[in-house]
Every structure is written in C-alpha cells, then in structure tokens.
Short mmCIF file of C-alpha atoms in Angstrom, two decimals:
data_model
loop_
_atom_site.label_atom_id
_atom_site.label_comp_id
_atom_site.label_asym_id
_atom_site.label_seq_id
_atom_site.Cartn_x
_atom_site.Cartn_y
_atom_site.Cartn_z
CA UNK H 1 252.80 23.00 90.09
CA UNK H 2 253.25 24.61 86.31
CA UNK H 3 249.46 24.06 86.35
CA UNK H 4 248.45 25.51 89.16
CA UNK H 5 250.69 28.62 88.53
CA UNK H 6 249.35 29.12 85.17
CA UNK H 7 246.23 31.50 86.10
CA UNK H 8 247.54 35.34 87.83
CA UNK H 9 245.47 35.03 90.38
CA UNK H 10 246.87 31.62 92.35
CA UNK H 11 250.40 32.93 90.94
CA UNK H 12 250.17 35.71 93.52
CA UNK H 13 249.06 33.27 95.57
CA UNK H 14 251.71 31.45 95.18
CA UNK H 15 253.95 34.50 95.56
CA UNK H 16 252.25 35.66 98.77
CA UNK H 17 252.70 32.14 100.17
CA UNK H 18 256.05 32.29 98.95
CA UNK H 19 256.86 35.57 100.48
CA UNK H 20 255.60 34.75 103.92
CA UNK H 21 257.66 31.89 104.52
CA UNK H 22 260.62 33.83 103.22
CA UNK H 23 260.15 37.49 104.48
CA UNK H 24 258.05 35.84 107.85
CA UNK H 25 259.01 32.50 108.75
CA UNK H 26 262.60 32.40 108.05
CA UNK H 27 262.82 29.69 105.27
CA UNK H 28 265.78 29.67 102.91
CA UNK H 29 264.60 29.15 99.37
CA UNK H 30 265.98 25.71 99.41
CA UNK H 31 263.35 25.50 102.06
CA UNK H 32 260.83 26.95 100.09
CA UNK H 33 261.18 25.24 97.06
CA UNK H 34 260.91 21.87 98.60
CA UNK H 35 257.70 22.67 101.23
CA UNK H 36 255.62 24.02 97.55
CA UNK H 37 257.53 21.32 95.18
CA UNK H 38 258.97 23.67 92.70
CA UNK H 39 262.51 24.31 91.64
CA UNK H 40 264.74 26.75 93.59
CA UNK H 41 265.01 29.03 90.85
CA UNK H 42 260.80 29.04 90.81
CA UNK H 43 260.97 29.44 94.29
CA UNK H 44 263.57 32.79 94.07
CA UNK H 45 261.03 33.75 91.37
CA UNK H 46 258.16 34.10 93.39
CA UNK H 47 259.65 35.76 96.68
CA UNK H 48 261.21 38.07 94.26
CA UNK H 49 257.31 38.77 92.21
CA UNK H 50 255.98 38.65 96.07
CA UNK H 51 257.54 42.15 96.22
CA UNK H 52 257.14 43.52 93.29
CA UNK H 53 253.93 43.17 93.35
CA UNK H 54 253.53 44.65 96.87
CA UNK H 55 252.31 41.45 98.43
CA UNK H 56 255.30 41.71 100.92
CA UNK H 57 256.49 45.36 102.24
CA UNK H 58 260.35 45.24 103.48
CA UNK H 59 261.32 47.66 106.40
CA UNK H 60 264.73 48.13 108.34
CA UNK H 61 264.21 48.08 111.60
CA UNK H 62 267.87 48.91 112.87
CA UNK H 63 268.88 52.27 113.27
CA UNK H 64 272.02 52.88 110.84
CA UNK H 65 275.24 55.02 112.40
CA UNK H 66 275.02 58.10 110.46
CA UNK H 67 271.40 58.61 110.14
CA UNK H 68 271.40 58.65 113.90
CA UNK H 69 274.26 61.06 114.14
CA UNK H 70 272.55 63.03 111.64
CA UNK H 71 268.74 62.98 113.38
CA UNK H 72 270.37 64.24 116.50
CA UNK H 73 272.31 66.84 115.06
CA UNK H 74 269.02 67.89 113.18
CA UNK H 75 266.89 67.58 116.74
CA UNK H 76 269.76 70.10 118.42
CA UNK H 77 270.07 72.38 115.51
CA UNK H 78 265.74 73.22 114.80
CA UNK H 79 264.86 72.12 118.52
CA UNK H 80 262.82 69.02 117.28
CA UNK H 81 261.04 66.63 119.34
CA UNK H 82 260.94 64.21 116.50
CA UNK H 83 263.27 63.61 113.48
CA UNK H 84 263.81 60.07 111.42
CA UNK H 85 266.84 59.93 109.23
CA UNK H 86 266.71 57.08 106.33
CA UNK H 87 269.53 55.90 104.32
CA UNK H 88 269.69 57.52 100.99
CA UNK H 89 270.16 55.56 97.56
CA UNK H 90 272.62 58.22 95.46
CA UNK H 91 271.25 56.17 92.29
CA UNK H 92 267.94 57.23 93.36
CA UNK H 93 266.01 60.19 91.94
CA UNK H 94 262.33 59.44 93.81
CA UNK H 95 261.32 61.41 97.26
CA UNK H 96 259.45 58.28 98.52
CA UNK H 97 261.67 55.76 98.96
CA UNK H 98 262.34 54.74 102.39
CA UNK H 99 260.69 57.64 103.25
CA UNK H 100 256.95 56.10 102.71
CA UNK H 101 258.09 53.55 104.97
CA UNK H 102 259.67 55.22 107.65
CA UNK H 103 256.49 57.32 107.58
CA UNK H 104 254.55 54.23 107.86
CA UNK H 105 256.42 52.81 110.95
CA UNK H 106 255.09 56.28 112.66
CA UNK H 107 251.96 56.14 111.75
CA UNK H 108 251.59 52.89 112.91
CA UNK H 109 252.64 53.60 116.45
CA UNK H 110 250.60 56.08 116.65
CA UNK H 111 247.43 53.95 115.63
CA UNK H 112 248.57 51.13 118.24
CA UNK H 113 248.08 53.73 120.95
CA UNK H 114 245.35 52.27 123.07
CA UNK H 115 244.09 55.83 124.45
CA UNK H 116 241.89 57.96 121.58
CA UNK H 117 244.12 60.40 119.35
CA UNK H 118 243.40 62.60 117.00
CA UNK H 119 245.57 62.46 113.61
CA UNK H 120 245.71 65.36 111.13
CA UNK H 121 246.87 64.22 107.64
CA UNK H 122 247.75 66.69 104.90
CA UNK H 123 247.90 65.31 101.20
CA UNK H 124 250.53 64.81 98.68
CA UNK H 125 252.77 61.98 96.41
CA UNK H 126 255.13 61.08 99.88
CA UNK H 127 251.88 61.03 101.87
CA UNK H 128 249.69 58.95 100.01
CA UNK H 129 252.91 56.62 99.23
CA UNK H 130 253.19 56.16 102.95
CA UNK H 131 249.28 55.08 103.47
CA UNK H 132 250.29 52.71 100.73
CA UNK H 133 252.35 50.99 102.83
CA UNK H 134 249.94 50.95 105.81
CA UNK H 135 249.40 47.27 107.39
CA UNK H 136 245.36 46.86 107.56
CA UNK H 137 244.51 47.87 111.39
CA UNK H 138 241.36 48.06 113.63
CA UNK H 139 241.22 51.41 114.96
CA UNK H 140 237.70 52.91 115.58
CA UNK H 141 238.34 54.69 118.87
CA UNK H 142 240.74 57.35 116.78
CA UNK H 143 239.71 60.02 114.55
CA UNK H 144 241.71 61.08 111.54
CA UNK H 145 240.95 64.67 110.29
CA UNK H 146 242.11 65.95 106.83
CA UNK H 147 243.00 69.12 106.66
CA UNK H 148 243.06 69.99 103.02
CA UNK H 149 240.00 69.92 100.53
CA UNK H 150 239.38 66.77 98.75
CA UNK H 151 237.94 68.35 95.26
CA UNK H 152 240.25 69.04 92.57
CA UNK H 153 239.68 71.82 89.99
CA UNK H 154 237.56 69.58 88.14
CA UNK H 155 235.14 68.57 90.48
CA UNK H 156 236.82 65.17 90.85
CA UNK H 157 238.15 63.69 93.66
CA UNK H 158 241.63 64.96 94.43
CA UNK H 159 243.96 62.14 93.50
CA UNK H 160 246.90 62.85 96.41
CA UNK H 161 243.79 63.22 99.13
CA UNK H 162 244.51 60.37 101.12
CA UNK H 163 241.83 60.47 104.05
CA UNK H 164 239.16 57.93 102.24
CA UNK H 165 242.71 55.47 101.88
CA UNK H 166 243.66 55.54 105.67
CA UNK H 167 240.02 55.29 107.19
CA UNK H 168 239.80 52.20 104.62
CA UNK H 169 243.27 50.71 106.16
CA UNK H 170 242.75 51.34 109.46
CA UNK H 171 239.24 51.38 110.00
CA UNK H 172 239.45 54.41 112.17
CA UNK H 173 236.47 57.89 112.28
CA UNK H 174 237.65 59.89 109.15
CA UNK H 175 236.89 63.57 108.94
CA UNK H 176 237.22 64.84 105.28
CA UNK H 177 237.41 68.03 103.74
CA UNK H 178 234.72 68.70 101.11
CA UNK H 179 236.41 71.31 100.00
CA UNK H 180 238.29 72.44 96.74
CA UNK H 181 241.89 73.12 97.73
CA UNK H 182 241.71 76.05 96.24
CA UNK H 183 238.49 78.59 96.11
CA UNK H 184 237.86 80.83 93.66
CA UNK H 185 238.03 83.77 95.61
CA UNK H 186 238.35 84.88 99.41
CA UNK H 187 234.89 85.55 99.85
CA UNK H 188 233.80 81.92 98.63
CA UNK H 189 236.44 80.43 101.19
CA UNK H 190 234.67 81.92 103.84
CA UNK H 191 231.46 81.37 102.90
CA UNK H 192 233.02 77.55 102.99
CA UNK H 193 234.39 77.64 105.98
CA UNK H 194 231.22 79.60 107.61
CA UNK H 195 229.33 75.87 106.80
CA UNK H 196 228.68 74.14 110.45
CA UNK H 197 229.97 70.73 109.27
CA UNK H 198 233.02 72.75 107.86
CA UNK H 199 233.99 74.75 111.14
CA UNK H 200 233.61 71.15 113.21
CA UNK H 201 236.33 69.87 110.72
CA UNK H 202 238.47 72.72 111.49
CA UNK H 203 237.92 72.79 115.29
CA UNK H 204 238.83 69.05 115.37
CA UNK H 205 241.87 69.32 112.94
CA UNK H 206 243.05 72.02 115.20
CA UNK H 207 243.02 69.60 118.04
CA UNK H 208 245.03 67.40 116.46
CA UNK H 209 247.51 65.09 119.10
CA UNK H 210 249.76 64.60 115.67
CA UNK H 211 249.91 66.12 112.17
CA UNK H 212 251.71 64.14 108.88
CA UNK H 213 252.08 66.97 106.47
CA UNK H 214 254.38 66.65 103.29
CA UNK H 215 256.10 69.81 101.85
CA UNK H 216 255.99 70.87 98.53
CA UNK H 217 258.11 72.62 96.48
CA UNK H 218 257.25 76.22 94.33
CA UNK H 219 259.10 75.40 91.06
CA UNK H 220 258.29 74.72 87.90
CA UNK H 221 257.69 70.86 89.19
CA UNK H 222 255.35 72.59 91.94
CA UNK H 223 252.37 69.75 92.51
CA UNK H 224 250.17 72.79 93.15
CA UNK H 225 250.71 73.81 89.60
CA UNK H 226 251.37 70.27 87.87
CA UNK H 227 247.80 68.64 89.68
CA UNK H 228 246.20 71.88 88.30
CA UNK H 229 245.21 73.90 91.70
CA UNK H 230 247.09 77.12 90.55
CA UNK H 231 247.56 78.67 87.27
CA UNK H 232 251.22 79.14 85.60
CA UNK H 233 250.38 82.87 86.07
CA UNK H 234 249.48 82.18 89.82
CA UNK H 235 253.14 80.34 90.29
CA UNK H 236 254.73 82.86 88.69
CA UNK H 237 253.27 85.38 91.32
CA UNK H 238 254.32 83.24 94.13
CA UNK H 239 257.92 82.95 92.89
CA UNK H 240 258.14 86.69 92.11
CA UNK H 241 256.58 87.02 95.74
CA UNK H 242 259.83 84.87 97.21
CA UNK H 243 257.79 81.42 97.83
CA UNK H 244 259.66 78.78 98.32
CA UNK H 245 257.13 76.12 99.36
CA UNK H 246 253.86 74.82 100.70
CA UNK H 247 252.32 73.05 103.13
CA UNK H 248 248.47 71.90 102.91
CA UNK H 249 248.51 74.84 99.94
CA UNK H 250 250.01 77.63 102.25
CA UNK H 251 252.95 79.21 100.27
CA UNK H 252 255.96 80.80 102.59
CA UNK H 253 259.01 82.47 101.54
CA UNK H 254 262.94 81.42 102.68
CA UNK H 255 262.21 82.18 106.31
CA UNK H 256 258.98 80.45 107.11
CA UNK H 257 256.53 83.02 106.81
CA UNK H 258 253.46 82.88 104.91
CA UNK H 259 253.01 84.80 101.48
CA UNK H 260 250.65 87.91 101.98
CA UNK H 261 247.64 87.61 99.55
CA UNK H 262 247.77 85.92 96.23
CA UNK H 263 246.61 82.53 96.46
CA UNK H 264 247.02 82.15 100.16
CA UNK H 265 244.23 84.13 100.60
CA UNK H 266 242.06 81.27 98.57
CA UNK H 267 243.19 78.56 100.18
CA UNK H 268 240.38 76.24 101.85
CA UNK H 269 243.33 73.91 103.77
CA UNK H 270 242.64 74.06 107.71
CA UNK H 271 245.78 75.67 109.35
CA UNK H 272 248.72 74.02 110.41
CA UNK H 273 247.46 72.60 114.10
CA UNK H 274 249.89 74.44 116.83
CA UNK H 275 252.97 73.34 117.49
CA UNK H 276 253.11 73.88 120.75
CA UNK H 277 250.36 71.22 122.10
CA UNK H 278 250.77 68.79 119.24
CA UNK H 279 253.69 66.88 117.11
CA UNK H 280 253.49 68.18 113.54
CA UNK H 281 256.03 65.88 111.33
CA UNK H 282 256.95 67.13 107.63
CA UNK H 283 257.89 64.15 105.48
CA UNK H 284 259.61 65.23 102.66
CA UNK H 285 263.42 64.74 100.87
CA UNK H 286 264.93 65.70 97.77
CA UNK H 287 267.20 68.96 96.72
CA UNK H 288 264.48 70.52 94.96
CA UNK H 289 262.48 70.83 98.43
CA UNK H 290 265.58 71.89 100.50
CA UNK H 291 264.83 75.84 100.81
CA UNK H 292 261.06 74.57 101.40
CA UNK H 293 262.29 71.92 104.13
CA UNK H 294 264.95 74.41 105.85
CA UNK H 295 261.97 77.24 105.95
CA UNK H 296 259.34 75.25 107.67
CA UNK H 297 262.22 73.81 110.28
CA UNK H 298 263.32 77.31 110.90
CA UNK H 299 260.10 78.93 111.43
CA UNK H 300 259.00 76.38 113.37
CA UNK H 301 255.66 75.44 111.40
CA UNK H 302 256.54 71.80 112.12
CA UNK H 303 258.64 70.30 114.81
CA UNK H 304 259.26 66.85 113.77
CA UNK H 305 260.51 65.40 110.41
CA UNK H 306 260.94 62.06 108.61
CA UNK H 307 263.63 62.71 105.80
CA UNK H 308 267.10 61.23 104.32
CA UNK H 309 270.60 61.61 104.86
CA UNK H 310 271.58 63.91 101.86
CA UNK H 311 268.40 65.56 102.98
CA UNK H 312 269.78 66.28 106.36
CA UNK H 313 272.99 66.79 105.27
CA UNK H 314 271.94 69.47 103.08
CA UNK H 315 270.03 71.04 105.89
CA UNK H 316 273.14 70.82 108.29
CA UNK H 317 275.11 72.55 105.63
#
C-alpha cells in the first residue's frame, strides 16, 4: 500500500475510496482499514484528506430546534414563503459556511424538478461557494439565466460570475450576461440593453420560477468596491447617499429602496424578477450585512432567505 499511495493522484484515490465507504457505506475505520490493508491510523488519514480536499461534501440533513424556531419566527415576522436557518459556529468569522451548503440542498431540489423551470442566479463569494458544492446533475430541460454582467472592469471574466460553473455542473441551458456589471455611463447601459440577444436575457430572467441572489454589503469591505466595479469615490457617494447594500449591483438605503442616480443608474444587472409570481431567496449571513439583510426583508425585494442563527437572531432583534 505505501507504494501505491506514494504518487497524489492514486492518494486521492485512495482518499475518495476511503471517503465513500466511510461518509456512504457506513464502514467504521476499523472496517476500512482492513477492506484497503492499511493501518487504522492510515485509514483515519485518508477519510479525514477525503474532505479536505473536497472529494466528500458533508451536509446535515436534520433540522436543529432553534434554527426551526428561529425560521418560523423569521417567515411570520417578513411574511416569507421560504427561510433556512443553519447552525452558526461563534469561532467562525466566514459567511459561507453552512450557508453554501444549505444553499446547495435548494438548488438541488429545484434542479430535480421534472417539469422545466427557469432559475435566475445573481453572483457573489456565498453564491459561487454554493455552486461549489453542487453534486454533478443532468438537467437540459431547465434554463438558468444570469442576471448580472459577466465582464469585470478589466475586460476579464468576472471571477464571482457563476453561470459558466452551474451550466458545467448541471448540464442545464445557461443564459449569460455579456455585460460589464457596471457601464460607463447611462447612455452606454442602454445602448446594452437595446441589443436583441440582451433584451431576450432580460425577458427570460424576468420570468424566472426562482431567483438565488446574495447580498452585499456597502462598507469599506463592499465586494463592489474590493473586485474593482466602483471607485472609492463612487462608495463614498453611496454611503453619503444612506446605502446600505446591494443586490446584483443595485444599492438601497435602510428601508429597501433603491439609491436615486449615482451608480445605480450604470448598472447593467437585470432587475430583481417580481416577487409576486416567483421565489426570490437572498443567501447571505454575517453582522456586517445585517442592515443590508433587514432592508431587502423589509422591503420585500426578496421573499425567501437561507441564513444563520446569529443572523436571524440579529434580524429578530
């Protein structure tokens, strides 16, 4: 075995194998070690690299006590039709975990549908951690729209676009935006929009059957201004205006409503699909995005969420 492990490639394979009958089939390591004729400690070794190297993805699938006290206080208190709680880690300073996988589990079920849907998918570090953990699928009877640009100011490919990552998972019609997220002026974003194969992306994103969108914050950690689609002058503006976040680009202030002008008025991002035909689910945690968060659940520009307790708690406060 110390042979065969010695190359990276069949020690994930190894770990995979590993993994599987630990994560899958049920085997204790004991088990493990003995059915691949290693040690034990080899064994706990390689389920533990299986995960670490994202060869295995863990979920809870049990609904915990307080997150579902929480998730229906939240549904009764913002009139949701969806909300997920996850359990928080205190230690914990990222705003993707548990979250990418809760967000995951969702889009999953709504990929199994057997009927055709259409899926709108914003952009962002939550979002494109949540394709991540995607299980590879064969779905080429739905459509999945973006509705933000996928050029950053460089003319590269926007990093946190994740449209090209879930039509490669899932196999399904993908609609991008080739669009910058941000235009240079009013006038060019219509001129964009005025393009035919533009306005088809935008009529189909506004038919949307359900919308992930993440929700970013308008601080000096803003991923508008650290990914370089708005100047430190331009964030300035939009905190002096009384923004508190974004979503897809679009900057509102504490009570939901959009910022008039400034760089609103340049974004290329399709609108939020309506809330009133469609499920629209923010996925976003963290203190930093709370006034963001409680905005978007009191206007109503979504009406489903995927967050974590302190999240919720913080919005129940």
């Amino acid at each position: 075995m110390a042979n065969k492990t010695d190359s990276p490639s069949t020690r994930l394979d190894d770990a995979a194998r590993a993994g599987w009958l630990y994560y899958v089939a049920g085997n204790t390591q004991e088990e493990i070690a003995a059915k691949l004729g290693i040690s034990r400690q080899s064994a706990q070794r390689l389920v533990s690299l299986s995960v670490s190297e994202g060869l295995i993805k863990v979920r809870l699938d049990h609904p915990i006590g307080r997150c579902m006290d929480l998730a229906a206080r939240l549904k009764s208190r913002f009139a949701l039709d969806l909300v997920e709680i996850v359990p928080s880690d205190p230690a914990s300073t990222s705003t993707t975990i548990g979250l990418a996988e809760a967000a995951a589990a969702e889009i999953e079920r709504w990929l199994k549908r057997a009927d055709p849907i259409i899926m709108a998918i914003g952009t962002g570090r939550t979002l494109k951690a949540a394709i991540e953990q995607l299980m590879p699928m064969e779905c080429p009877h739905h459509k999945v729209v973006a509705l933000t640009g996928s050029i950053a100011p460089d003319g590269s490919a926007a990093f946190y676009n994740v449209i090209f990552n879930v039509a490669d998972t899932v196999k399904a019609r993908s609609f991008p935006m080739p669009l910058p997220v941000i235009a240079s002026s009013a006038r060019e974003r219509e001129m964009l929009h005025s393009q035919p194969m533009i306005r088809e992306t935008l009529a189909l994103a506004a038919q949307a059957d359900v919308t992930f969108v993440g929700v970013g914050e308008i601080g000096p950690d803003a991923p508008l201004y650290l990914d370089g689609f708005i100047s430190d002058d331009e964030l300035k503006a939009l905190q002096k205006a009384g923004a508190v976040g974004e979503i897809c680009g679009w900057s509102f202030d504490a009570e939901g409503k959009l910022i008039e002008g400034l760089t609103n008025e340049r974004v290329a991002s399709a609108s939020i699909p309506s809330r009133e035909n469609s499920l629209v689910i923010a996925i976003a945690m963290g203190r930093k995005k709370l006034p963001g968060i409680r905005a978007t659940l009191n206007r109503r520009l979504v009406n489903g969420i995927i967050t974590d307790e302190a999240t919720a708690e913080g919005l129940l406060a």
